[in-house]
Amino acid sequence: MPLSIFGFQALWSPYLIGVLVFITVIYFLVTTKWRKDFKVSEPLKKEEAIYFVLAMVTIYIIKGSPIDLMAHIMFTMHMVQMAILLLLVPIFLIKGIPWWLWKVAIEAPVVKSLFKVLTLPVVAVFVFIGLFSFYHLPAVLDYIKLNETLHGTYTFVLFVSAVLMYWPLIQKMPNSSQMKPLHKLAYIIANAVLITPACALIIFAPNAMYETYTNGEAWLKAMELCVPVSTLSSLSLSGPELFTNMTPVADQQLGGVLMKILQELIFGVLLGSIFINWYRSEQKDPDKITADALKEHQKKWESQQQHQL
């Protein structure tokens, strides 16, 4: 059965286009024409503008195009959508928003203390993994997808947690502490390891776990998140099996596998980027001994002297 039966609004989300265009216009006004109001003379970099536009375009592709509709029909597309939304878009946003604009946001009185705690590497990674894993518990996902307000709220909170998770890794705020390359590598690997149990639960489950992808009544209710109720009531639909030849179990397993593959690809690119930048920084002055390295060498030498005594 073709997806066109759900209508133009469900397929292409014109309201979301309007919202994203509005946000993009405000972004360029703030970072160019209005930046003097923030007492900033630094111009918007071309790289920042490209990353921000990429973020907006990617959000529309995964939340406004037929991909979003398919994500409510097939669990596979849901996991692809989650992977791109949570693991790719935050990178674009962090890199696309100028540091001084981030500074205005994160140093607001209500935000500052909370942001400082939630961007601690250990806290950030466990909050994100915890929220992601909790969301994909069968009872939780089915309950959230049956309530539009709850679904939107939880998705937003999950997305914010993804931004906070990436912040220690990617941010380049002036006069702020930066993670060492080796720590960045460990951070990415820890993230990949910690998310594995949630993916494994989905991949190796012997039966389809989610009612909103298997039960016709629950599925129709969940479809109200992206299809107008008036349109759904005019259609005679029994369940997602009308739009796919995959069994629910195969669909679920493929979704878990694709989530893990996309995560590994994105993290692999990050690892490669960190290695390259680390190598280049070392090549600039190979004979330079940093203060940290000198201190470490001194500690080892003192330890050896004490041991000999």
Tab-separated table of C-alpha atoms in Angstrom, residues 26-257:
chain	number	residue	atom	x	y	z
A	26	ILE	CA	16.797	34.183	13.394
A	27	TYR	CA	20.177	32.426	13.524
A	28	PHE	CA	21.598	34.481	10.662
A	29	LEU	CA	20.133	37.728	12.003
A	30	VAL	CA	21.634	37.127	15.455
A	31	THR	CA	25.039	36.037	14.166
A	32	THR	CA	25.378	38.837	11.591
A	33	LYS	CA	23.154	41.911	11.877
A	34	TRP	CA	22.373	41.689	15.606
A	35	ARG	CA	25.690	40.384	16.921
A	36	LYS	CA	26.770	43.922	17.942
A	37	ASP	CA	23.915	43.910	20.466
A	38	PHE	CA	25.841	41.127	22.198
A	39	LYS	CA	29.018	43.251	22.056
A	40	VAL	CA	30.620	40.786	19.660
A	41	SER	CA	32.765	41.854	16.735
A	42	GLU	CA	33.752	38.369	15.588
A	43	PRO	CA	32.048	37.597	12.244
A	44	LEU	CA	30.146	34.409	11.539
A	45	LYS	CA	32.492	31.827	10.082
A	46	LYS	CA	31.566	30.089	6.841
A	47	GLU	CA	32.150	26.704	8.488
A	48	GLU	CA	29.716	27.552	11.300
A	49	ALA	CA	26.998	28.611	8.867
A	50	ILE	CA	27.421	25.400	6.856
A	51	TYR	CA	27.173	23.214	9.958
A	52	PHE	CA	24.053	24.998	11.179
A	53	VAL	CA	22.289	24.718	7.829
A	54	LEU	CA	23.282	21.051	7.709
A	55	ALA	CA	21.653	20.598	11.120
A	56	MET	CA	18.396	22.202	9.972
A	57	VAL	CA	18.300	20.236	6.704
A	58	THR	CA	19.068	16.957	8.488
A	59	ILE	CA	16.362	17.586	11.086
A	60	TYR	CA	13.840	18.143	8.326
A	61	ILE	CA	14.910	15.022	6.419
A	62	ILE	CA	14.503	12.746	9.445
A	63	LYS	CA	11.529	14.469	11.119
A	64	GLY	CA	9.662	16.146	8.261
A	65	SER	CA	10.067	13.906	5.230
A	66	PRO	CA	8.433	10.465	4.628
A	67	ILE	CA	11.232	9.017	6.792
A	68	ASP	CA	9.327	10.206	9.864
A	69	LEU	CA	6.173	8.498	8.658
A	70	MET	CA	8.089	5.295	7.953
A	71	ALA	CA	9.610	5.495	11.445
A	72	HIS	CA	6.100	5.012	12.833
A	73	ILE	CA	5.486	2.053	10.540
A	74	MET	CA	8.811	0.211	10.722
A	75	PHE	CA	11.005	-0.106	13.797
A	76	THR	CA	14.033	-0.211	11.477
A	77	MET	CA	13.345	3.353	10.312
A	78	HIS	CA	12.702	4.443	13.901
A	79	MET	CA	16.210	3.346	14.903
A	80	VAL	CA	17.779	4.997	11.840
A	81	GLN	CA	15.930	8.180	12.760
A	82	MET	CA	17.149	7.966	16.372
A	83	ALA	CA	20.754	7.363	15.305
A	84	ILE	CA	20.861	10.416	13.029
A	85	LEU	CA	18.906	12.680	15.382
A	86	LEU	CA	20.915	11.809	18.498
A	87	LEU	CA	24.374	10.993	17.151
A	88	LEU	CA	24.821	13.268	14.131
A	89	VAL	CA	22.660	16.393	14.445
A	90	PRO	CA	24.130	17.429	17.854
A	91	ILE	CA	27.604	17.517	16.265
A	92	PHE	CA	26.337	19.884	13.561
A	93	LEU	CA	24.647	22.132	16.131
A	94	ILE	CA	27.620	22.398	18.492
A	95	LYS	CA	29.908	23.221	15.577
A	96	GLY	CA	27.363	25.492	13.881
A	97	ILE	CA	26.513	27.837	16.752
A	98	PRO	CA	29.267	30.424	17.447
A	99	TRP	CA	30.990	30.148	20.817
A	100	TRP	CA	29.766	33.572	21.986
A	101	LEU	CA	26.150	32.597	21.358
A	102	TRP	CA	26.679	29.374	23.301
A	103	LYS	CA	28.201	31.494	26.061
A	104	VAL	CA	25.063	33.622	26.311
A	105	ALA	CA	22.906	30.503	26.613
A	106	ILE	CA	24.968	28.429	29.042
A	107	GLU	CA	25.869	31.291	31.366
A	108	ALA	CA	22.266	32.272	32.016
A	109	PRO	CA	21.635	32.265	35.813
A	110	VAL	CA	19.275	29.283	35.787
A	111	VAL	CA	21.331	27.258	33.312
A	112	LYS	CA	24.941	27.820	34.383
A	113	SER	CA	25.197	25.523	37.424
A	114	LEU	CA	23.082	22.755	35.886
A	115	PHE	CA	25.001	22.882	32.599
A	116	LYS	CA	28.323	22.627	34.404
A	117	VAL	CA	27.233	19.421	36.167
A	118	LEU	CA	25.497	17.812	33.184
A	119	THR	CA	28.504	18.327	30.888
A	120	LEU	CA	30.925	16.548	33.200
A	121	PRO	CA	32.033	13.637	30.969
A	122	VAL	CA	30.976	10.840	33.345
A	123	VAL	CA	27.619	12.474	34.085
A	124	ALA	CA	26.932	13.379	30.443
A	125	VAL	CA	27.540	9.908	29.029
A	126	PHE	CA	25.540	8.082	31.719
A	127	VAL	CA	22.589	10.495	31.475
A	128	PHE	CA	22.410	10.058	27.708
A	129	ILE	CA	22.810	6.283	27.746
A	130	GLY	CA	20.333	5.999	30.626
A	131	LEU	CA	17.654	8.056	28.850
A	132	PHE	CA	18.201	6.227	25.548
A	133	SER	CA	18.077	2.765	27.147
A	134	PHE	CA	15.036	3.634	29.281
A	135	TYR	CA	13.177	4.945	26.238
A	136	HIS	CA	13.643	1.656	24.382
A	137	LEU	CA	12.241	-0.521	27.127
A	138	PRO	CA	9.121	-2.010	25.478
A	139	ALA	CA	6.597	-0.790	28.064
A	140	VAL	CA	8.130	2.693	28.124
A	141	LEU	CA	8.331	3.198	24.354
A	142	ASP	CA	4.797	1.932	23.827
A	143	TYR	CA	3.449	4.236	26.559
A	144	ILE	CA	5.313	7.323	25.299
A	145	LYS	CA	4.277	6.802	21.671
A	146	LEU	CA	0.612	6.819	22.661
A	147	ASN	CA	0.803	10.354	24.065
A	148	GLU	CA	1.751	13.203	21.718
A	149	THR	CA	2.807	15.640	24.452
A	150	LEU	CA	4.849	13.047	26.327
A	151	HIS	CA	6.467	11.833	23.106
A	152	GLY	CA	7.513	15.338	22.069
A	153	THR	CA	8.798	16.183	25.550
A	154	TYR	CA	10.838	13.004	25.943
A	155	THR	CA	12.306	13.297	22.444
A	156	PHE	CA	13.391	16.865	23.203
A	157	VAL	CA	14.948	15.857	26.551
A	158	LEU	CA	16.734	12.942	24.872
A	159	PHE	CA	18.072	15.268	22.170
A	160	VAL	CA	19.318	17.782	24.760
A	161	SER	CA	21.070	14.943	26.605
A	162	ALA	CA	22.798	14.010	23.321
A	163	VAL	CA	24.051	17.601	22.935
A	164	LEU	CA	25.333	17.540	26.525
A	165	MET	CA	27.012	14.179	25.878
A	166	TYR	CA	28.903	15.580	22.882
A	167	TRP	CA	29.740	18.912	24.514
A	168	PRO	CA	32.925	17.840	26.399
A	169	LEU	CA	34.146	16.163	23.229
A	170	ILE	CA	33.516	18.861	20.614
A	171	GLN	CA	33.193	22.300	22.230
A	172	LYS	CA	35.988	24.818	21.680
A	173	MET	CA	34.987	27.657	23.977
A	174	PRO	CA	37.806	30.156	24.604
A	175	ASN	CA	39.402	29.873	28.068
A	176	SER	CA	37.598	26.595	28.763
A	177	SER	CA	39.250	23.316	29.679
A	178	GLN	CA	39.588	20.854	26.807
A	179	MET	CA	39.687	17.094	27.018
A	180	LYS	CA	43.032	15.571	26.117
A	181	PRO	CA	43.085	13.507	22.901
A	182	LEU	CA	43.606	10.264	24.815
A	183	HIS	CA	40.667	11.074	27.090
A	184	LYS	CA	38.511	11.845	24.054
A	185	LEU	CA	39.293	8.446	22.583
A	186	ALA	CA	38.396	6.734	25.862
A	187	TYR	CA	35.183	8.779	26.090
A	188	ILE	CA	34.010	7.714	22.636
A	189	ILE	CA	34.849	4.065	23.263
A	190	ALA	CA	33.026	4.140	26.620
A	191	ASN	CA	29.952	5.587	24.915
A	192	ALA	CA	30.017	2.859	22.266
A	193	VAL	CA	30.361	0.128	24.891
A	194	LEU	CA	27.635	1.470	27.191
A	195	ILE	CA	25.019	1.711	24.450
A	196	THR	CA	25.643	-1.881	23.336
A	197	PRO	CA	23.355	-3.600	25.913
A	198	ALA	CA	20.328	-1.590	24.718
A	199	CYS	CA	21.045	-2.563	21.102
A	200	ALA	CA	21.720	-6.173	22.086
A	201	LEU	CA	18.360	-6.384	23.882
A	202	ILE	CA	16.653	-5.355	20.655
A	203	ILE	CA	18.756	-7.485	18.311
A	204	PHE	CA	18.655	-10.769	20.236
A	205	ALA	CA	15.089	-10.669	21.570
A	206	PRO	CA	13.339	-13.853	20.336
A	207	ASN	CA	10.004	-12.074	19.888
A	208	ALA	CA	8.786	-8.673	18.713
A	209	MET	CA	8.631	-6.521	21.840
A	210	TYR	CA	6.811	-3.335	20.854
A	211	GLU	CA	3.016	-3.207	20.733
A	212	THR	CA	3.055	0.039	18.727
A	213	TYR	CA	4.710	-1.870	15.867
A	214	THR	CA	2.780	-5.132	16.130
A	215	ASN	CA	-0.674	-4.497	17.617
A	216	GLY	CA	-3.027	-2.880	15.105
A	217	GLU	CA	-4.962	-0.813	17.641
A	218	ALA	CA	-1.844	0.485	19.418
A	219	TRP	CA	-0.147	1.158	16.073
A	220	LEU	CA	-3.057	3.251	14.794
A	221	LYS	CA	-3.046	5.280	18.003
A	222	ALA	CA	0.707	5.863	17.670
A	223	MET	CA	0.259	6.935	14.043
A	224	GLU	CA	-1.652	9.965	15.313
A	225	LEU	CA	1.757	11.442	16.164
A	226	CYS	CA	2.390	12.152	12.480
A	227	VAL	CA	-0.949	11.666	10.660
A	228	PRO	CA	-4.053	13.849	11.233
A	229	VAL	CA	-6.795	11.960	13.088
A	230	SER	CA	-9.309	12.903	10.379
A	231	THR	CA	-7.126	11.219	7.750
A	232	LEU	CA	-6.656	8.049	9.806
A	233	SER	CA	-10.376	7.739	10.509
A	234	SER	CA	-11.110	7.798	6.785
A	235	LEU	CA	-8.737	4.889	6.095
A	236	SER	CA	-9.281	1.201	6.609
A	237	LEU	CA	-5.998	-0.004	8.116
A	238	SER	CA	-5.230	-3.106	10.143
A	239	GLY	CA	-1.561	-2.623	10.974
A	240	PRO	CA	1.967	-1.898	9.706
A	241	GLU	CA	2.074	-5.215	7.827
A	242	LEU	CA	0.219	-3.438	4.989
A	243	PHE	CA	3.359	-1.403	4.205
A	244	THR	CA	6.195	-3.905	4.645
A	245	ASN	CA	6.976	-7.539	3.877
A	246	MET	CA	9.292	-7.898	6.877
A	247	THR	CA	8.162	-9.829	9.919
A	248	PRO	CA	8.012	-7.797	13.163
A	249	VAL	CA	10.951	-9.745	14.627
A	250	ALA	CA	13.123	-9.221	11.530
A	251	ASP	CA	12.192	-5.542	11.469
A	252	GLN	CA	13.134	-5.174	15.128
A	253	GLN	CA	16.444	-7.006	14.734
A	254	LEU	CA	17.430	-5.008	11.641
A	255	GLY	CA	16.631	-1.805	13.523
A	256	GLY	CA	18.995	-2.744	16.347
A	257	VAL	CA	21.752	-3.735	13.911
